[in-house]
Amino acid sequence: MFNTRRTFLKGAVSLAGAAALPGIVKAADAQVINYGGSAWLGHYPAYIGIKSGLFAAKGLDVKWQSFGTSSARMSAMLSGGIDVACTGIVSALALMARGSKHFSIVGVPEDFGRVEGLFVRSGITSIQGLKGKKIGVTFASSSHMLVLDLLASAGLSPDRDVSLLNVPAPELPAAFQSNQIDAAAAWTPQFNRIRSMPDIKLLADDTGFSLYKQYGVTPGPDVLVMRRDFAGKNADAARKFLQAYFEACTMLRDKPDQAAKYLTELTNLTLQDQIATIKDATWYDAAQQKALLTTPGKYVDGLQKLAEMLVTHKQIDKAPAVRDWTNVNYL
């Protein structure tokens, strides 16, 4: 079962538990919304919305709570501790498969497909060339899903033809460098570190995932989820949140230099690295959301296929009907 998806980026802030960000001007009667985040890039829009005043301008007091794993974040949503969060779809699908109706998918912040992929040593030229090799990957992650899909597409068994080793994401570069593994599947920032090593090449990124070309869906896309009970009782606040959130997405897409200045305290990246990380993702604005989440539709169909693939690879027990969780009413 997928319980986690991503660890923090390098130098992620150590905001233990719930911690309101300093320096935010709040109107006395502002609507409070609790957001669950981390330093992963999927949370950039919410962080920028807080720090830039985009939420405050809508009369919202968005409070940031930091979580180390998607599973912890989603547990907080189920218990009512947070109202909105970005999460990897795999964590959401795991809960949906169990029948949880506590949340809806209300947005898609970005596509980070080109900063996650499978690296090999220069002597390996194809997926078939991985036969008999050791592949390091963080189990129960989108990278794990990418590897399973690539192996299946090449007719290789993950149980018989290769050795899959569960390596925590931050340890992948060192494992590769010390020759403990022959290949590594990683996401940014480990993706960037491995890519800079000598005699290493990228064999496939998320655009090589079988569902990507047809549906535009990566192995574990980020989605914005909102607690149903909160949205039902605060529809106007939900709409204003999304307006400000996607204004931040537009800033990330159109003005990465400006957006980066709000983020370096969150990620501890240099300004140059921060700008590069922003540019590595494709940011979706408000006008694109209905096309992504309306059903029937290509993207939601792709998420449905992903759910079914997770069942095939024994990562979840059954595939939920994804359309039952999408909601465009607040866009």
PDB file of C-alpha atoms in Angstrom, residues 10-193:
ATOM      1  CA  LYS A  10      17.104  19.498   0.287  1.00  0.00           C
ATOM      2  CA  GLY A  11      17.199  21.576   3.399  1.00  0.00           C
ATOM      3  CA  ALA A  12      13.490  21.502   3.877  1.00  0.00           C
ATOM      4  CA  VAL A  13      12.355  23.633   6.709  1.00  0.00           C
ATOM      5  CA  SER A  14      11.965  21.806   9.966  1.00  0.00           C
ATOM      6  CA  LEU A  15       8.565  23.190  10.777  1.00  0.00           C
ATOM      7  CA  ALA A  16       7.620  20.595  13.342  1.00  0.00           C
ATOM      8  CA  GLY A  17       3.903  19.997  13.514  1.00  0.00           C
ATOM      9  CA  ALA A  18       1.558  22.914  13.117  1.00  0.00           C
ATOM     10  CA  ALA A  19       3.342  26.217  12.823  1.00  0.00           C
ATOM     11  CA  ALA A  20       1.857  29.456  11.597  1.00  0.00           C
ATOM     12  CA  LEU A  21       4.163  31.430   9.310  1.00  0.00           C
ATOM     13  CA  PRO A  22       5.351  34.741  10.669  1.00  0.00           C
ATOM     14  CA  GLY A  23       4.795  38.092   9.102  1.00  0.00           C
ATOM     15  CA  ILE A  24       1.325  37.525   7.727  1.00  0.00           C
ATOM     16  CA  VAL A  25      -1.097  40.386   8.074  1.00  0.00           C
ATOM     17  CA  LYS A  26      -4.532  39.120   9.027  1.00  0.00           C
ATOM     18  CA  ALA A  27      -7.825  40.950   9.096  1.00  0.00           C
ATOM     19  CA  ALA A  28      -9.715  40.425  12.310  1.00  0.00           C
ATOM     20  CA  ASP A  29     -12.618  38.849  10.486  1.00  0.00           C
ATOM     21  CA  ALA A  30     -10.604  36.870   7.924  1.00  0.00           C
ATOM     22  CA  GLN A  31     -11.800  33.359   7.139  1.00  0.00           C
ATOM     23  CA  VAL A  32      -9.326  30.870   8.582  1.00  0.00           C
ATOM     24  CA  ILE A  33      -8.267  27.992   6.328  1.00  0.00           C
ATOM     25  CA  ASN A  34      -5.773  25.365   7.486  1.00  0.00           C
ATOM     26  CA  TYR A  35      -3.388  24.135   4.783  1.00  0.00           C
ATOM     27  CA  GLY A  36      -1.155  21.048   4.985  1.00  0.00           C
ATOM     28  CA  GLY A  37       2.174  21.506   3.226  1.00  0.00           C
ATOM     29  CA  SER A  38       5.863  20.701   2.962  1.00  0.00           C
ATOM     30  CA  ALA A  39       8.820  21.997   0.962  1.00  0.00           C
ATOM     31  CA  TRP A  40       7.904  19.810  -2.047  1.00  0.00           C
ATOM     32  CA  LEU A  41       7.205  21.914  -5.130  1.00  0.00           C
ATOM     33  CA  GLY A  42       3.537  20.965  -5.223  1.00  0.00           C
ATOM     34  CA  HIS A  43       3.059  23.220  -2.200  1.00  0.00           C
ATOM     35  CA  TYR A  44       4.706  26.261  -3.732  1.00  0.00           C
ATOM     36  CA  PRO A  45       1.422  27.937  -4.802  1.00  0.00           C
ATOM     37  CA  ALA A  46      -0.034  27.816  -1.289  1.00  0.00           C
ATOM     38  CA  TYR A  47       3.166  29.094   0.277  1.00  0.00           C
ATOM     39  CA  ILE A  48       3.392  31.952  -2.201  1.00  0.00           C
ATOM     40  CA  GLY A  49      -0.281  32.713  -1.622  1.00  0.00           C
ATOM     41  CA  ILE A  50       0.451  33.153   2.069  1.00  0.00           C
ATOM     42  CA  LYS A  51       3.724  35.031   1.807  1.00  0.00           C
ATOM     43  CA  SER A  52       2.730  37.338  -1.049  1.00  0.00           C
ATOM     44  CA  GLY A  53      -0.591  38.320   0.492  1.00  0.00           C
ATOM     45  CA  LEU A  54      -2.702  36.814  -2.306  1.00  0.00           C
ATOM     46  CA  PHE A  55      -4.867  34.950   0.216  1.00  0.00           C
ATOM     47  CA  ALA A  56      -5.063  37.909   2.582  1.00  0.00           C
ATOM     48  CA  ALA A  57      -6.291  40.091  -0.281  1.00  0.00           C
ATOM     49  CA  LYS A  58      -9.235  37.688  -0.621  1.00  0.00           C
ATOM     50  CA  GLY A  59     -10.047  37.993   3.081  1.00  0.00           C
ATOM     51  CA  LEU A  60      -8.499  34.632   3.938  1.00  0.00           C
ATOM     52  CA  ASP A  61      -6.177  33.767   6.807  1.00  0.00           C
ATOM     53  CA  VAL A  62      -4.462  30.633   5.492  1.00  0.00           C
ATOM     54  CA  LYS A  63      -2.468  28.889   8.202  1.00  0.00           C
ATOM     55  CA  TRP A  64       0.379  26.605   7.175  1.00  0.00           C
ATOM     56  CA  GLN A  65       0.948  23.246   8.801  1.00  0.00           C
ATOM     57  CA  SER A  66       3.982  21.198   7.784  1.00  0.00           C
ATOM     58  CA  PHE A  67       3.957  17.402   7.357  1.00  0.00           C
ATOM     59  CA  GLY A  68       6.786  15.002   6.572  1.00  0.00           C
ATOM     60  CA  THR A  69       4.693  12.531   4.599  1.00  0.00           C
ATOM     61  CA  SER A  70       1.597  12.527   2.442  1.00  0.00           C
ATOM     62  CA  SER A  71       0.049   9.886   4.666  1.00  0.00           C
ATOM     63  CA  ALA A  72       0.387  12.121   7.742  1.00  0.00           C
ATOM     64  CA  ARG A  73      -1.059  15.032   5.797  1.00  0.00           C
ATOM     65  CA  MET A  74      -4.022  13.028   4.573  1.00  0.00           C
ATOM     66  CA  SER A  75      -4.648  11.639   8.042  1.00  0.00           C
ATOM     67  CA  ALA A  76      -4.901  15.223   9.268  1.00  0.00           C
ATOM     68  CA  MET A  77      -7.410  15.985   6.540  1.00  0.00           C
ATOM     69  CA  LEU A  78      -9.536  12.994   7.482  1.00  0.00           C
ATOM     70  CA  SER A  79      -9.561  14.081  11.120  1.00  0.00           C
ATOM     71  CA  GLY A  80     -10.453  17.689  10.250  1.00  0.00           C
ATOM     72  CA  GLY A  81      -7.075  19.082  11.270  1.00  0.00           C
ATOM     73  CA  ILE A  82      -6.538  20.698   7.883  1.00  0.00           C
ATOM     74  CA  ASP A  83      -8.954  21.909   5.211  1.00  0.00           C
ATOM     75  CA  VAL A  84      -6.843  21.957   2.047  1.00  0.00           C
ATOM     76  CA  ALA A  85      -3.648  20.240   0.911  1.00  0.00           C
ATOM     77  CA  CYS A  86      -1.621  19.235  -2.083  1.00  0.00           C
ATOM     78  CA  THR A  87      -0.846  15.528  -2.194  1.00  0.00           C
ATOM     79  CA  GLY A  88       0.423  12.900  -4.556  1.00  0.00           C
ATOM     80  CA  ILE A  89      -2.530  11.218  -6.197  1.00  0.00           C
ATOM     81  CA  VAL A  90      -1.294   7.802  -5.056  1.00  0.00           C
ATOM     82  CA  SER A  91      -1.862   8.639  -1.394  1.00  0.00           C
ATOM     83  CA  ALA A  92      -5.297   9.985  -2.262  1.00  0.00           C
ATOM     84  CA  LEU A  93      -6.137   6.915  -4.346  1.00  0.00           C
ATOM     85  CA  ALA A  94      -5.209   4.644  -1.445  1.00  0.00           C
ATOM     86  CA  LEU A  95      -7.787   6.395   0.739  1.00  0.00           C
ATOM     87  CA  MET A  96     -10.343   6.518  -2.055  1.00  0.00           C
ATOM     88  CA  ALA A  97      -9.924   2.774  -2.529  1.00  0.00           C
ATOM     89  CA  ARG A  98     -10.913   2.362   1.122  1.00  0.00           C
ATOM     90  CA  GLY A  99     -14.061   4.387   0.490  1.00  0.00           C
ATOM     91  CA  SER A 100     -13.053   7.618   2.220  1.00  0.00           C
ATOM     92  CA  LYS A 101     -15.342  10.464   1.098  1.00  0.00           C
ATOM     93  CA  HIS A 102     -13.834  13.095   3.363  1.00  0.00           C
ATOM     94  CA  PHE A 103     -12.182  15.067   0.545  1.00  0.00           C
ATOM     95  CA  SER A 104     -12.523  16.104  -3.082  1.00  0.00           C
ATOM     96  CA  ILE A 105      -9.935  16.746  -5.791  1.00  0.00           C
ATOM     97  CA  VAL A 106     -10.395  20.438  -6.621  1.00  0.00           C
ATOM     98  CA  GLY A 107      -7.298  21.328  -8.634  1.00  0.00           C
ATOM     99  CA  VAL A 108      -4.056  20.274 -10.301  1.00  0.00           C
ATOM    100  CA  PRO A 109      -1.098  22.589  -9.549  1.00  0.00           C
ATOM    101  CA  GLU A 110       1.542  21.343 -11.958  1.00  0.00           C
ATOM    102  CA  ASP A 111       3.202  18.605 -13.968  1.00  0.00           C
ATOM    103  CA  PHE A 112       6.676  17.730 -12.678  1.00  0.00           C
ATOM    104  CA  GLY A 113       7.239  14.850 -15.080  1.00  0.00           C
ATOM    105  CA  ARG A 114      10.625  15.952 -16.304  1.00  0.00           C
ATOM    106  CA  VAL A 115      12.269  16.031 -12.877  1.00  0.00           C
ATOM    107  CA  GLU A 116      11.603  12.383 -12.009  1.00  0.00           C
ATOM    108  CA  GLY A 117      13.174   9.494 -13.848  1.00  0.00           C
ATOM    109  CA  LEU A 118      15.374   6.404 -14.078  1.00  0.00           C
ATOM    110  CA  PHE A 119      19.151   6.832 -14.284  1.00  0.00           C
ATOM    111  CA  VAL A 120      21.601   4.125 -15.396  1.00  0.00           C
ATOM    112  CA  ARG A 121      25.306   3.788 -15.874  1.00  0.00           C
ATOM    113  CA  SER A 122      26.530   4.619 -19.357  1.00  0.00           C
ATOM    114  CA  GLY A 123      26.924   0.959 -20.357  1.00  0.00           C
ATOM    115  CA  ILE A 124      23.173   0.343 -20.100  1.00  0.00           C
ATOM    116  CA  THR A 125      21.323   1.501 -23.190  1.00  0.00           C
ATOM    117  CA  SER A 126      17.800   0.128 -22.793  1.00  0.00           C
ATOM    118  CA  ILE A 127      15.263  -1.080 -20.245  1.00  0.00           C
ATOM    119  CA  GLN A 128      16.043  -4.650 -21.357  1.00  0.00           C
ATOM    120  CA  GLY A 129      19.643  -3.913 -20.421  1.00  0.00           C
ATOM    121  CA  LEU A 130      18.575  -3.747 -16.781  1.00  0.00           C
ATOM    122  CA  LYS A 131      18.128  -7.532 -16.641  1.00  0.00           C
ATOM    123  CA  GLY A 132      20.205  -8.868 -13.759  1.00  0.00           C
ATOM    124  CA  LYS A 133      20.910  -5.371 -12.441  1.00  0.00           C
ATOM    125  CA  LYS A 134      20.260  -3.751  -9.064  1.00  0.00           C
ATOM    126  CA  ILE A 135      17.811  -0.843  -9.177  1.00  0.00           C
ATOM    127  CA  GLY A 136      17.538   1.516  -6.244  1.00  0.00           C
ATOM    128  CA  VAL A 137      14.126   3.088  -5.748  1.00  0.00           C
ATOM    129  CA  THR A 138      12.079   4.347  -2.831  1.00  0.00           C
ATOM    130  CA  PHE A 139       9.284   1.827  -2.414  1.00  0.00           C
ATOM    131  CA  ALA A 140       5.705   3.081  -2.304  1.00  0.00           C
ATOM    132  CA  SER A 141       6.555   6.151  -4.357  1.00  0.00           C
ATOM    133  CA  SER A 142       5.756   7.454  -7.817  1.00  0.00           C
ATOM    134  CA  SER A 143       9.308   6.505  -8.870  1.00  0.00           C
ATOM    135  CA  HIS A 144       8.559   2.936  -7.820  1.00  0.00           C
ATOM    136  CA  MET A 145       5.471   3.020 -10.024  1.00  0.00           C
ATOM    137  CA  LEU A 146       7.527   4.364 -12.931  1.00  0.00           C
ATOM    138  CA  VAL A 147      10.048   1.520 -12.612  1.00  0.00           C
ATOM    139  CA  LEU A 148       7.333  -1.150 -12.422  1.00  0.00           C
ATOM    140  CA  ASP A 149       5.670   0.283 -15.531  1.00  0.00           C
ATOM    141  CA  LEU A 150       8.922   0.535 -17.511  1.00  0.00           C
ATOM    142  CA  LEU A 151       9.868  -3.051 -16.624  1.00  0.00           C
ATOM    143  CA  ALA A 152       6.418  -4.328 -17.593  1.00  0.00           C
ATOM    144  CA  SER A 153       6.585  -2.471 -20.903  1.00  0.00           C
ATOM    145  CA  ALA A 154       9.905  -4.191 -21.640  1.00  0.00           C
ATOM    146  CA  GLY A 155       8.610  -7.624 -20.652  1.00  0.00           C
ATOM    147  CA  LEU A 156      10.746  -7.842 -17.526  1.00  0.00           C
ATOM    148  CA  SER A 157       9.565  -9.155 -14.155  1.00  0.00           C
ATOM    149  CA  PRO A 158      10.407  -7.039 -11.085  1.00  0.00           C
ATOM    150  CA  ASP A 159      10.606 -10.270  -9.085  1.00  0.00           C
ATOM    151  CA  ARG A 160      12.730 -12.442 -11.367  1.00  0.00           C
ATOM    152  CA  ASP A 161      14.667 -10.298 -13.827  1.00  0.00           C
ATOM    153  CA  VAL A 162      16.013  -7.456 -11.666  1.00  0.00           C
ATOM    154  CA  SER A 163      16.790  -6.733  -8.028  1.00  0.00           C
ATOM    155  CA  LEU A 164      14.682  -3.858  -6.742  1.00  0.00           C
ATOM    156  CA  LEU A 165      16.226  -2.342  -3.620  1.00  0.00           C
ATOM    157  CA  ASN A 166      14.266  -0.045  -1.333  1.00  0.00           C
ATOM    158  CA  VAL A 167      16.513   2.992  -0.886  1.00  0.00           C
ATOM    159  CA  PRO A 168      15.305   6.174   0.858  1.00  0.00           C
ATOM    160  CA  ALA A 169      15.287   9.023  -1.629  1.00  0.00           C
ATOM    161  CA  PRO A 170      18.009  11.131   0.057  1.00  0.00           C
ATOM    162  CA  GLU A 171      20.371   8.108   0.017  1.00  0.00           C
ATOM    163  CA  LEU A 172      20.054   7.313  -3.698  1.00  0.00           C
ATOM    164  CA  PRO A 173      22.922   9.538  -4.922  1.00  0.00           C
ATOM    165  CA  ALA A 174      25.369   8.003  -2.430  1.00  0.00           C
ATOM    166  CA  ALA A 175      24.205   4.470  -3.240  1.00  0.00           C
ATOM    167  CA  PHE A 176      24.768   5.148  -6.912  1.00  0.00           C
ATOM    168  CA  GLN A 177      28.151   6.760  -6.344  1.00  0.00           C
ATOM    169  CA  SER A 178      29.388   3.848  -4.208  1.00  0.00           C
ATOM    170  CA  ASN A 179      28.311   1.269  -6.835  1.00  0.00           C
ATOM    171  CA  GLN A 180      25.765  -0.377  -4.554  1.00  0.00           C
ATOM    172  CA  ILE A 181      23.203  -0.058  -7.330  1.00  0.00           C
ATOM    173  CA  ASP A 182      23.354  -0.058 -11.133  1.00  0.00           C
ATOM    174  CA  ALA A 183      20.350   2.189 -11.672  1.00  0.00           C
ATOM    175  CA  ALA A 184      18.300   4.621  -9.604  1.00  0.00           C
ATOM    176  CA  ALA A 185      14.838   6.093  -9.931  1.00  0.00           C
ATOM    177  CA  ALA A 186      14.576   9.488  -8.271  1.00  0.00           C
ATOM    178  CA  TRP A 187      12.749  12.794  -8.202  1.00  0.00           C
ATOM    179  CA  THR A 188      14.062  16.282  -7.645  1.00  0.00           C
ATOM    180  CA  PRO A 189      16.345  17.227  -5.919  1.00  0.00           C
ATOM    181  CA  GLN A 190      18.007  13.781  -5.950  1.00  0.00           C
ATOM    182  CA  PHE A 191      17.144  13.681  -9.652  1.00  0.00           C
ATOM    183  CA  ASN A 192      19.288  16.775 -10.222  1.00  0.00           C
ATOM    184  CA  ARG A 193      22.178  15.458  -8.126  1.00  0.00           C
TER     185      ARG A 193
END
